[in-house]
Amino acid sequence: MIKKIFAFSLFDFGETILSALVYSTFFPLYISRYIDPKIYGVVYGMTFLISFLFALQLGKIADERAKRKHFFSYFVILTAIFCLSLGFTASLPIISLIIFSLMSISHQQSFVFYNSLLLNFESKGLASGFGVSLGYVGSAIALIFFAKSLNIPEVYYFVGAIFLIFSMPAVLFLDNPSVKQEFKIKEILKDKAFMLTILAILSLTEVANTLISMMSIYLKNVYGFENVEIYKVVGFSAIGGILGGVFWGKVSDLIGPSGVFPAGFFLWALLLMILPFTPKQYVLLAGFFTGFSLAHLWTVSRVYIIHNFPKEQLSTRMSFLSLTERVASTVGLFLWSFFLWISNDDYKLSAFLMSFIPLSGFFVFLYSKKKYYST
């Protein structure tokens, strides 16, 4: 079992290196020299919608034919090929953007089917949490050791190879979940318990993604931090994520994901309520708590869906979970900007107002639990 948990988690390790170096750093900086960032944002955003529509249909096929690992393997290889191909098109920005878009769609598909592979684990929480922890390790290694020493186009060759290498243990050693069932997608859309759960998870991913995106700006404006001090906070956040992944995974296995999942609403609400009143000397602790809360979200949400909804439809349902992570970035940043606007750029008040989002999510979850859950 330990061997399979490690094989599962190595994909998270390689995937975060891909995300940190290509999606978050090198490609946006490269393409913005040739294409208006607004156009790039629209194109990148469209890949999320296309990916979701693909995932719904492919997830249905995978669930009905028990082909989850097959699709995972296909999209891992495709993602690596597209990443390597970016290295050959560095002088052709339009072609690079097309390949990048295809890679984004493929990468998102691989993650949907990757999550469904949790189905075969007895200790689903530990497997999920250990994957999250290794993901934080991968991100830290990528940004600390590799980002400063790589350039275009070699970064694409390096990352493509790394992603493929660390995905191979999952491709080779994990079992394909054999459960299958014929169903219609509209059955899932009519499942009110599930759709409200997704909405509740969206409330958490909104604040999580917004905090990730705006943390450096918040620290500069509120505390006057220099870059070195911001890096320390981010570093403590990574430590919180590494420890939190294992902690929440283990707790999820001990008391069940249904018992652990609601804690996320209070973790994020508490963080956003105390952040505006946090003295400068305790900001590192706030960073640690942020990473700890993020680990809860990424670790428990996917296990919670496996535990509470039909396993035969898992890949299709995981596509909705993937969508929340993409939609959240847009919605959360819009709300953050709105709060800054109505508060005349009061960052502390805006952070405090964001706490209503996870609290609202909790009441959505509570309503769903009371009205629609049979157990």
PDB file of N, CA and C in Angstrom, residues 264-302:
ATOM      1  N   GLY A 264     -13.122  22.970   7.130  1.00  0.00           N
ATOM      2  CA  GLY A 264     -12.533  23.899   6.171  1.00  0.00           C
ATOM      3  C   GLY A 264     -13.218  25.246   6.146  1.00  0.00           C
ATOM      4  N   PHE A 265     -14.534  25.264   6.291  1.00  0.00           N
ATOM      5  CA  PHE A 265     -15.271  26.537   6.285  1.00  0.00           C
ATOM      6  C   PHE A 265     -14.832  27.425   7.442  1.00  0.00           C
ATOM      7  N   PHE A 266     -14.595  26.818   8.598  1.00  0.00           N
ATOM      8  CA  PHE A 266     -14.208  27.594   9.774  1.00  0.00           C
ATOM      9  C   PHE A 266     -12.734  27.968   9.753  1.00  0.00           C
ATOM     10  N   LEU A 267     -11.911  27.104   9.159  1.00  0.00           N
ATOM     11  CA  LEU A 267     -10.490  27.442   9.018  1.00  0.00           C
ATOM     12  C   LEU A 267     -10.318  28.719   8.199  1.00  0.00           C
ATOM     13  N   TRP A 268     -11.008  28.790   7.053  1.00  0.00           N
ATOM     14  CA  TRP A 268     -10.850  29.954   6.178  1.00  0.00           C
ATOM     15  C   TRP A 268     -11.533  31.187   6.746  1.00  0.00           C
ATOM     16  N   ALA A 269     -12.693  31.008   7.365  1.00  0.00           N
ATOM     17  CA  ALA A 269     -13.371  32.157   7.977  1.00  0.00           C
ATOM     18  C   ALA A 269     -12.523  32.732   9.102  1.00  0.00           C
ATOM     19  N   LEU A 270     -11.957  31.856   9.931  1.00  0.00           N
ATOM     20  CA  LEU A 270     -11.116  32.303  11.044  1.00  0.00           C
ATOM     21  C   LEU A 270      -9.878  33.030  10.533  1.00  0.00           C
ATOM     22  N   LEU A 271      -9.236  32.471   9.514  1.00  0.00           N
ATOM     23  CA  LEU A 271      -8.041  33.094   8.953  1.00  0.00           C
ATOM     24  C   LEU A 271      -8.340  34.506   8.461  1.00  0.00           C
ATOM     25  N   LEU A 272      -9.432  34.665   7.720  1.00  0.00           N
ATOM     26  CA  LEU A 272      -9.771  35.971   7.152  1.00  0.00           C
ATOM     27  C   LEU A 272     -10.247  36.958   8.213  1.00  0.00           C
ATOM     28  N   MET A 273     -10.776  36.454   9.314  1.00  0.00           N
ATOM     29  CA  MET A 273     -11.207  37.345  10.396  1.00  0.00           C
ATOM     30  C   MET A 273     -10.040  37.853  11.238  1.00  0.00           C
ATOM     31  N   ILE A 274      -9.032  36.987  11.444  1.00  0.00           N
ATOM     32  CA  ILE A 274      -7.909  37.394  12.298  1.00  0.00           C
ATOM     33  C   ILE A 274      -6.777  38.046  11.512  1.00  0.00           C
ATOM     34  N   LEU A 275      -6.733  37.803  10.197  1.00  0.00           N
ATOM     35  CA  LEU A 275      -5.636  38.365   9.400  1.00  0.00           C
ATOM     36  C   LEU A 275      -5.536  39.883   9.510  1.00  0.00           C
ATOM     37  N   PRO A 276      -6.659  40.632   9.453  1.00  0.00           N
ATOM     38  CA  PRO A 276      -6.538  42.097   9.551  1.00  0.00           C
ATOM     39  C   PRO A 276      -6.005  42.589  10.891  1.00  0.00           C
ATOM     40  N   PHE A 277      -6.082  41.744  11.921  1.00  0.00           N
ATOM     41  CA  PHE A 277      -5.636  42.152  13.257  1.00  0.00           C
ATOM     42  C   PHE A 277      -4.314  41.492  13.658  1.00  0.00           C
ATOM     43  N   THR A 278      -3.678  40.816  12.705  1.00  0.00           N
ATOM     44  CA  THR A 278      -2.439  40.102  12.995  1.00  0.00           C
ATOM     45  C   THR A 278      -1.253  41.056  13.028  1.00  0.00           C
ATOM     46  N   PRO A 279      -0.556  41.148  14.161  1.00  0.00           N
ATOM     47  CA  PRO A 279       0.638  41.999  14.230  1.00  0.00           C
ATOM     48  C   PRO A 279       1.728  41.499  13.278  1.00  0.00           C
ATOM     49  N   LYS A 280       2.604  42.400  12.925  1.00  0.00           N
ATOM     50  CA  LYS A 280       3.640  42.081  11.948  1.00  0.00           C
ATOM     51  C   LYS A 280       4.491  40.884  12.371  1.00  0.00           C
ATOM     52  N   GLN A 281       4.764  40.773  13.665  1.00  0.00           N
ATOM     53  CA  GLN A 281       5.649  39.712  14.149  1.00  0.00           C
ATOM     54  C   GLN A 281       5.004  38.326  14.092  1.00  0.00           C
ATOM     55  N   TYR A 282       3.684  38.283  13.853  1.00  0.00           N
ATOM     56  CA  TYR A 282       2.993  36.991  13.799  1.00  0.00           C
ATOM     57  C   TYR A 282       2.523  36.626  12.386  1.00  0.00           C
ATOM     58  N   VAL A 283       2.967  37.380  11.403  1.00  0.00           N
ATOM     59  CA  VAL A 283       2.527  37.124  10.031  1.00  0.00           C
ATOM     60  C   VAL A 283       3.037  35.771   9.526  1.00  0.00           C
ATOM     61  N   LEU A 284       4.221  35.351   9.982  1.00  0.00           N
ATOM     62  CA  LEU A 284       4.726  34.048   9.565  1.00  0.00           C
ATOM     63  C   LEU A 284       3.790  32.931  10.010  1.00  0.00           C
ATOM     64  N   LEU A 285       3.213  33.074  11.202  1.00  0.00           N
ATOM     65  CA  LEU A 285       2.254  32.086  11.692  1.00  0.00           C
ATOM     66  C   LEU A 285       0.992  32.090  10.821  1.00  0.00           C
ATOM     67  N   ALA A 286       0.589  33.277  10.390  1.00  0.00           N
ATOM     68  CA  ALA A 286      -0.570  33.378   9.494  1.00  0.00           C
ATOM     69  C   ALA A 286      -0.274  32.673   8.169  1.00  0.00           C
ATOM     70  N   GLY A 287       0.975  32.817   7.697  1.00  0.00           N
ATOM     71  CA  GLY A 287       1.370  32.122   6.475  1.00  0.00           C
ATOM     72  C   GLY A 287       1.312  30.611   6.646  1.00  0.00           C
ATOM     73  N   PHE A 288       1.790  30.137   7.782  1.00  0.00           N
ATOM     74  CA  PHE A 288       1.738  28.697   8.078  1.00  0.00           C
ATOM     75  C   PHE A 288       0.287  28.218   8.108  1.00  0.00           C
ATOM     76  N   PHE A 289      -0.566  28.982   8.761  1.00  0.00           N
ATOM     77  CA  PHE A 289      -1.984  28.624   8.884  1.00  0.00           C
ATOM     78  C   PHE A 289      -2.663  28.613   7.517  1.00  0.00           C
ATOM     79  N   THR A 290      -2.244  29.509   6.633  1.00  0.00           N
ATOM     80  CA  THR A 290      -2.785  29.532   5.273  1.00  0.00           C
ATOM     81  C   THR A 290      -2.465  28.235   4.542  1.00  0.00           C
ATOM     82  N   GLY A 291      -1.204  27.828   4.591  1.00  0.00           N
ATOM     83  CA  GLY A 291      -0.810  26.568   3.956  1.00  0.00           C
ATOM     84  C   GLY A 291      -1.506  25.368   4.576  1.00  0.00           C
ATOM     85  N   PHE A 292      -1.684  25.396   5.875  1.00  0.00           N
ATOM     86  CA  PHE A 292      -2.366  24.322   6.595  1.00  0.00           C
ATOM     87  C   PHE A 292      -3.825  24.218   6.141  1.00  0.00           C
ATOM     88  N   SER A 293      -4.458  25.381   5.927  1.00  0.00           N
ATOM     89  CA  SER A 293      -5.853  25.419   5.470  1.00  0.00           C
ATOM     90  C   SER A 293      -5.961  24.977   4.013  1.00  0.00           C
ATOM     91  N   LEU A 294      -5.006  25.396   3.195  1.00  0.00           N
ATOM     92  CA  LEU A 294      -4.989  24.959   1.803  1.00  0.00           C
ATOM     93  C   LEU A 294      -4.872  23.442   1.704  1.00  0.00           C
ATOM     94  N   ALA A 295      -4.030  22.868   2.557  1.00  0.00           N
ATOM     95  CA  ALA A 295      -3.850  21.416   2.552  1.00  0.00           C
ATOM     96  C   ALA A 295      -5.162  20.712   2.887  1.00  0.00           C
ATOM     97  N   HIS A 296      -5.925  21.282   3.804  1.00  0.00           N
ATOM     98  CA  HIS A 296      -7.235  20.698   4.126  1.00  0.00           C
ATOM     99  C   HIS A 296      -8.127  20.686   2.885  1.00  0.00           C
ATOM    100  N   LEU A 297      -8.185  21.806   2.195  1.00  0.00           N
ATOM    101  CA  LEU A 297      -9.053  21.916   1.013  1.00  0.00           C
ATOM    102  C   LEU A 297      -8.672  20.894  -0.043  1.00  0.00           C
ATOM    103  N   TRP A 298      -7.405  20.853  -0.434  1.00  0.00           N
ATOM    104  CA  TRP A 298      -6.973  19.971  -1.518  1.00  0.00           C
ATOM    105  C   TRP A 298      -7.022  18.507  -1.098  1.00  0.00           C
ATOM    106  N   THR A 299      -6.767  18.221   0.165  1.00  0.00           N
ATOM    107  CA  THR A 299      -6.735  16.833   0.629  1.00  0.00           C
ATOM    108  C   THR A 299      -8.131  16.249   0.798  1.00  0.00           C
ATOM    109  N   VAL A 300      -9.000  16.976   1.474  1.00  0.00           N
ATOM    110  CA  VAL A 300     -10.269  16.406   1.929  1.00  0.00           C
ATOM    111  C   VAL A 300     -11.374  16.477   0.880  1.00  0.00           C
ATOM    112  N   SER A 301     -11.388  17.537   0.047  1.00  0.00           N
ATOM    113  CA  SER A 301     -12.527  17.723  -0.861  1.00  0.00           C
ATOM    114  C   SER A 301     -12.695  16.549  -1.821  1.00  0.00           C
ATOM    115  N   ARG A 302     -11.599  16.068  -2.400  1.00  0.00           N
ATOM    116  CA  ARG A 302     -11.737  14.964  -3.348  1.00  0.00           C
ATOM    117  C   ARG A 302     -12.108  13.660  -2.656  1.00  0.00           C
TER     118      ARG A 302
END
